CSV table of C-alpha atoms in Angstrom, one decimal:
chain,number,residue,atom,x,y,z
A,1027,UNK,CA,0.0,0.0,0.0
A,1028,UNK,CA,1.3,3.8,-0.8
A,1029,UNK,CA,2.0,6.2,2.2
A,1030,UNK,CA,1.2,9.4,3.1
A,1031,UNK,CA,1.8,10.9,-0.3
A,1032,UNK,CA,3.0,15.0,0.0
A,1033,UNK,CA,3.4,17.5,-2.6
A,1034,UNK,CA,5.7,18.9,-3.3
A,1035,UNK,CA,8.5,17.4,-1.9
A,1036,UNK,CA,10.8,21.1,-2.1
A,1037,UNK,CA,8.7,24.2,-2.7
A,1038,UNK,CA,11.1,27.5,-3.2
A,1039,UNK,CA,8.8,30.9,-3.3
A,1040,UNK,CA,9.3,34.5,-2.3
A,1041,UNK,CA,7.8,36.6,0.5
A,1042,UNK,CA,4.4,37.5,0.3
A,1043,UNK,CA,3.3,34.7,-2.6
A,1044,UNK,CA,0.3,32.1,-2.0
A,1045,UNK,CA,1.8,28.3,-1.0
A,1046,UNK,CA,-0.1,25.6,-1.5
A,1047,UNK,CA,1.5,22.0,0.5
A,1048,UNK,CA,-0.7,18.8,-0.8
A,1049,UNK,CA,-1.2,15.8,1.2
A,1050,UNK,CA,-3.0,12.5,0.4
A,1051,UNK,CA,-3.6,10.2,3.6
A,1052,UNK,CA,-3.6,6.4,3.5
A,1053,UNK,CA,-6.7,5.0,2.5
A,1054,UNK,CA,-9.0,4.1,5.0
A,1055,UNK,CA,-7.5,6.5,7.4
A,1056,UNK,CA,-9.8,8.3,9.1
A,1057,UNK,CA,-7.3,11.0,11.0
A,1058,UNK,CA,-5.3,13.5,9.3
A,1059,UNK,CA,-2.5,15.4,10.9
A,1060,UNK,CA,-0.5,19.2,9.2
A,1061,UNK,CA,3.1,19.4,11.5
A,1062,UNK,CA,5.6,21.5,11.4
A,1063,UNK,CA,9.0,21.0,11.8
A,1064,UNK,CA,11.9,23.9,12.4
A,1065,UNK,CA,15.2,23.5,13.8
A,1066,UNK,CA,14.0,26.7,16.6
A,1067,UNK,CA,10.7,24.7,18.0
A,1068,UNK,CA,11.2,21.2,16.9
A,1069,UNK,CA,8.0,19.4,15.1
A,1070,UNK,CA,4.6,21.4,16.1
A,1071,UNK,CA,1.2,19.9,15.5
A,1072,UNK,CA,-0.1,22.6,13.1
A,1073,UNK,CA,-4.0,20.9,12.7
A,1074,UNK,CA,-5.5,17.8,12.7
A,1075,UNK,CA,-8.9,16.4,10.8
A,1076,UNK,CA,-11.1,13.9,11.6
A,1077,UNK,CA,-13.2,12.5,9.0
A,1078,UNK,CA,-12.6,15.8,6.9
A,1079,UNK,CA,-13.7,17.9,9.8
A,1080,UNK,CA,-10.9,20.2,11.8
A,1081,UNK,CA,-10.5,18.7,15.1
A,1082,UNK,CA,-8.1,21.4,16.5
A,1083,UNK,CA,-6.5,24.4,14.9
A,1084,UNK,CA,-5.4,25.9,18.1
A,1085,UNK,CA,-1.3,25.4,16.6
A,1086,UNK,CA,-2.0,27.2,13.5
A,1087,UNK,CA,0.7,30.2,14.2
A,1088,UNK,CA,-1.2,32.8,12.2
A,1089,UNK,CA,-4.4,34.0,10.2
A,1090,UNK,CA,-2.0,33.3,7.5
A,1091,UNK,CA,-2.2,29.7,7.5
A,1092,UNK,CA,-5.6,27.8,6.3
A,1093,UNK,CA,-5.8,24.1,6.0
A,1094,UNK,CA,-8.5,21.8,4.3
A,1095,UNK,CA,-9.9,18.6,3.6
A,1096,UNK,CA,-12.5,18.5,1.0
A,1097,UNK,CA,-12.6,15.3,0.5
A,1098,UNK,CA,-10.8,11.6,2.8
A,1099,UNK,CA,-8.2,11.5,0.4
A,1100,UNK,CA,-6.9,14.9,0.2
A,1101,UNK,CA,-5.9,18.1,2.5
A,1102,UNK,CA,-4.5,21.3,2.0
A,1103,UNK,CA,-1.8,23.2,3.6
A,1104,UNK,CA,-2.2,27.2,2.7
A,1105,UNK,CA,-0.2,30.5,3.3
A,1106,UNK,CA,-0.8,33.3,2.1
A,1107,UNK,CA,1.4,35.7,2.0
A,1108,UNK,CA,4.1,33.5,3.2
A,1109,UNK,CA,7.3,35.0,4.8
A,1110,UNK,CA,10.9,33.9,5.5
A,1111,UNK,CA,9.8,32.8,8.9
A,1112,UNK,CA,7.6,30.3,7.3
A,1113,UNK,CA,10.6,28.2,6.2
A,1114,UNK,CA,10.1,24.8,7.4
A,1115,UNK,CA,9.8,21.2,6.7
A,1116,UNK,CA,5.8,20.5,6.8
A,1117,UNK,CA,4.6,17.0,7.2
A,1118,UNK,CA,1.3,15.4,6.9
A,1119,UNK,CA,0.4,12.2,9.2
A,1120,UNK,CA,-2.4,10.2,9.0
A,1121,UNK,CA,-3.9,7.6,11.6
A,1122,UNK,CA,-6.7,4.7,11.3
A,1123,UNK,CA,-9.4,5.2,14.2
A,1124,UNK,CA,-9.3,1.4,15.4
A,1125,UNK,CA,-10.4,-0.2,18.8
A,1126,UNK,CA,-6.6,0.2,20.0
A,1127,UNK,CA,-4.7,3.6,19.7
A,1128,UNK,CA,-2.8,3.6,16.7
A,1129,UNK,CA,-0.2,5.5,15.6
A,1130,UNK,CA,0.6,7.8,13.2
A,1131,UNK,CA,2.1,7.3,9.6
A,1132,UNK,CA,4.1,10.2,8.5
A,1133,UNK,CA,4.5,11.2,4.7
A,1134,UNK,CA,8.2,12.4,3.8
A,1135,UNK,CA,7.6,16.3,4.3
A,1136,UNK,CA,7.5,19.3,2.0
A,1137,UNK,CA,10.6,21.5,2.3
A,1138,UNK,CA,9.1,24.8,2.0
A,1139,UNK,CA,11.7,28.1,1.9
A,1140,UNK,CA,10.7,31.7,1.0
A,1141,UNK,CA,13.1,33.7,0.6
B,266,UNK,CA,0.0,20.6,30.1
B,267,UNK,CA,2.1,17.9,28.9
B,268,UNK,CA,5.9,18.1,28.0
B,269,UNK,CA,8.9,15.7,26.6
B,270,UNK,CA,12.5,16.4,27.7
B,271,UNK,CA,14.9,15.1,25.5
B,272,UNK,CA,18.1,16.4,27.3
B,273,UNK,CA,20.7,15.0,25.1
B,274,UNK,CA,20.4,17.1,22.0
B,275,UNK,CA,23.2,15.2,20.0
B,276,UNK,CA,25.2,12.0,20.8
B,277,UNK,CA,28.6,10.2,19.1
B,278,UNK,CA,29.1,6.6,19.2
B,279,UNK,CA,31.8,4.3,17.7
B,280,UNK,CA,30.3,1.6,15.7
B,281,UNK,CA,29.2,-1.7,18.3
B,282,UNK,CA,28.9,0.5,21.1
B,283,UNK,CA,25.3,0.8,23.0
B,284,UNK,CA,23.8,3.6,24.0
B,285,UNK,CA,20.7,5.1,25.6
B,286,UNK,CA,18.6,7.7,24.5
B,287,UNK,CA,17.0,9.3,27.5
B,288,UNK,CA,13.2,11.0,27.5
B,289,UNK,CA,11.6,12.3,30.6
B,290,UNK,CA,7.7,13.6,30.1
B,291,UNK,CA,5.5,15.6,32.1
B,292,UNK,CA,1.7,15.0,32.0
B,293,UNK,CA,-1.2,15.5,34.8
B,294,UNK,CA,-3.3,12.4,32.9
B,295,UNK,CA,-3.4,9.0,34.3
B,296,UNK,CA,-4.0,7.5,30.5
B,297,UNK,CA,-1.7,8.3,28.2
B,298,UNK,CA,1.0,7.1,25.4
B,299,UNK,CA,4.4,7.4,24.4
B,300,UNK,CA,6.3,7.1,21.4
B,301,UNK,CA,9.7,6.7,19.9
B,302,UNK,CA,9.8,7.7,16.1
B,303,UNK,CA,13.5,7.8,14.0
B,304,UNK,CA,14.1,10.7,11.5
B,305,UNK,CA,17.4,9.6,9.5
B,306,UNK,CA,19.0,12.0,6.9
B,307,UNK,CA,16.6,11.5,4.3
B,308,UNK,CA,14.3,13.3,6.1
B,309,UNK,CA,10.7,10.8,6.8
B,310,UNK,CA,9.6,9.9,10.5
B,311,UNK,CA,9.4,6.1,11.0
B,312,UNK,CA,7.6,5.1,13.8
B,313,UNK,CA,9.6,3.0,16.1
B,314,UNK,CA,7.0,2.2,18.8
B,315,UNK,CA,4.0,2.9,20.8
B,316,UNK,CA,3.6,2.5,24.9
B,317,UNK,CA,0.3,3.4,27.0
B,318,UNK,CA,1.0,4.0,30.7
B,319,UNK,CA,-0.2,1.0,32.1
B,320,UNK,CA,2.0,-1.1,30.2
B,321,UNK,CA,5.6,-0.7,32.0
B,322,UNK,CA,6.9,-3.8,30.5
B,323,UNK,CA,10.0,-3.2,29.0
B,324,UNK,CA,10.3,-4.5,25.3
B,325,UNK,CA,12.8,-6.3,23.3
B,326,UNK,CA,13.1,-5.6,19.0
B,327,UNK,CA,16.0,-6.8,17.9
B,328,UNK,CA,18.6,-4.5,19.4
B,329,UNK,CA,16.5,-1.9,20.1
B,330,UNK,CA,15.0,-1.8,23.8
B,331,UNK,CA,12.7,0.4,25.7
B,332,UNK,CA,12.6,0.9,29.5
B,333,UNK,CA,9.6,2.7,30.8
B,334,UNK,CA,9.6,3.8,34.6
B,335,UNK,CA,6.1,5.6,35.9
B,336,UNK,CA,7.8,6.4,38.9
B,337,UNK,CA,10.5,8.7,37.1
B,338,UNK,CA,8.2,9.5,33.8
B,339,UNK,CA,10.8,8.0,32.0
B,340,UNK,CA,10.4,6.1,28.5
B,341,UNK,CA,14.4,5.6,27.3
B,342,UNK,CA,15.5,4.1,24.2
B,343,UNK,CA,18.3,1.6,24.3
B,344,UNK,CA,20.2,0.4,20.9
B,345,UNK,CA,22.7,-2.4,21.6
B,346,UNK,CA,25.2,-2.8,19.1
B,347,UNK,CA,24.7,0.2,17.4
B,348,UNK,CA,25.1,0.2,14.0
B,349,UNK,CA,25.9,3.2,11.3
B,350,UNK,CA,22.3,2.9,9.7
B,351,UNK,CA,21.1,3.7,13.2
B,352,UNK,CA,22.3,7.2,13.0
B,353,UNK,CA,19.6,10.1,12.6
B,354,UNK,CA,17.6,12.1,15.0
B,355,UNK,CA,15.3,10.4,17.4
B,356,UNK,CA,12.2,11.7,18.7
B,357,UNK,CA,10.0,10.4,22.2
B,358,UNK,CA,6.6,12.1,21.7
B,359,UNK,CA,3.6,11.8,24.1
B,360,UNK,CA,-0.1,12.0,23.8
B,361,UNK,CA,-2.0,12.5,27.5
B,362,UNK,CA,-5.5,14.7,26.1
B,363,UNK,CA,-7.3,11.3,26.7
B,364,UNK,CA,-7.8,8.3,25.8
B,365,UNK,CA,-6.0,8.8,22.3
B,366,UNK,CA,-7.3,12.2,21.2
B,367,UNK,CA,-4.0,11.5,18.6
B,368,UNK,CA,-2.3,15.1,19.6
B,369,UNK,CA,1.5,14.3,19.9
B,370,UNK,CA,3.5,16.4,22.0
B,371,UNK,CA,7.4,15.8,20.4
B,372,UNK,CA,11.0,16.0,22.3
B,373,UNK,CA,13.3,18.4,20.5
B,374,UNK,CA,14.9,15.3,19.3
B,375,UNK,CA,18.5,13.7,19.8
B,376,UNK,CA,21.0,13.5,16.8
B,377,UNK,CA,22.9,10.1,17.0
B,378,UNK,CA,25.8,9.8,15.3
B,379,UNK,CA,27.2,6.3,14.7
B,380,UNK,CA,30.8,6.6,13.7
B,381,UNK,CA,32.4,2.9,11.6
């Protein structure tokens, strides 16, 4: 079966221009997870879905950031305008909702810098 | 609130030798989980294993070991035999918000480096 799918894998933009990170979840997962990982604060839990539906936004740093999930098999990461402090790696995770906790998969990250 | 201490930020170890990779964890719940996930260079997070708090058997994989201790809030990470392919950045990580509510509270992470 294919992991957590992200895209893209490096994403090079300027201040103040829209990003968009992609993220396809393992099938049948019903738990979808935005972190963020920078060298300063380590790897933040950014927003997490469950069944397409935001759970918890409360690590979303700014207005600037939106996240969706139209759909179970794909989410959205958003900023706009992004700035140099927005350089990160950004990872999607998703989880199965089973009678035992379960942990979460990771996809390999999106590099993001703006320069 | 709920915290993970990871105090050794980066480690060196010649090839064979064992090591320990500590993690202490704060948490006011009674029911919660630990983890232990491995970043290497390429970048992914591979999920090493899960614990709930009241399971304090240790565990046995190969030459990786865990010793969990309630009474220190402890979860360490033991590799015997370390190997170079062990080297990258390992993270303990902790979910207390009940009874998996799935929000992971990461360490900062410890850097091992395996030298041949």
């Amino acid at each position: 079966d294919a992991g957590v799918i992200q895209s893209p894998r490096h994403e090079v933009t300027e201040m103040g221009q829209e990003v968009t990170l992609r993220c396809k979840p393992i099938s049948g997962h019903d738990y979808l997870f935005w972190y963020r990982q920078t060298m300063m604060r380590g790897l933040e839990l950014l927003i997490y879905f469950n069944n397409n539906v935001p759970i918890d936004d409360s690590g979303m740093p700014e207005d600037r950031f939106s996240a969706k999930m139209p759909n179970a098999s794909f989410s959205t990461l958003k900023i706009q305008p992004s700035e140099p402090r927005d350089s990160a790696v950004y990872f999607c995770a998703s989880s199965p909702t089973g009678t035992t906790y379960n942990e979460q998969f990771f996809g390999p990250g999106t590099r993001l810098t703006v320069l | 609130a709920q915290k993970v201490t990871q105090a050794q930020t980066e480690i060196s170890v010649v090839e064979k030798e064992d090591v320990t990779l500590d993690c202490v964890y704060e948490t006011r719940d009674t029911t919660y989980y630990l983890f232990w996930y491995k970043q290497p260079p390429s970048g992914e997070l591979v999920f090493l294993i899960r614990r709930n708090s009241f399971d304090e058997q240790n565990e046995i994989s190969g030459r990786y070991s865990w010793n969990f201790q309630k009474s220190t809030s402890s979860f360490n990470f033991t590799i015997t035999a370390s190997q170079v392919v062990d080297s990258a950045v390992y993270f303990c990580a902790l979910d207390s918000s009940g009874a998996g509510s799935y929000q992971l509270t990461f360490g900062k992470g410890t850097k091992l480096s395996v030298i041949p």
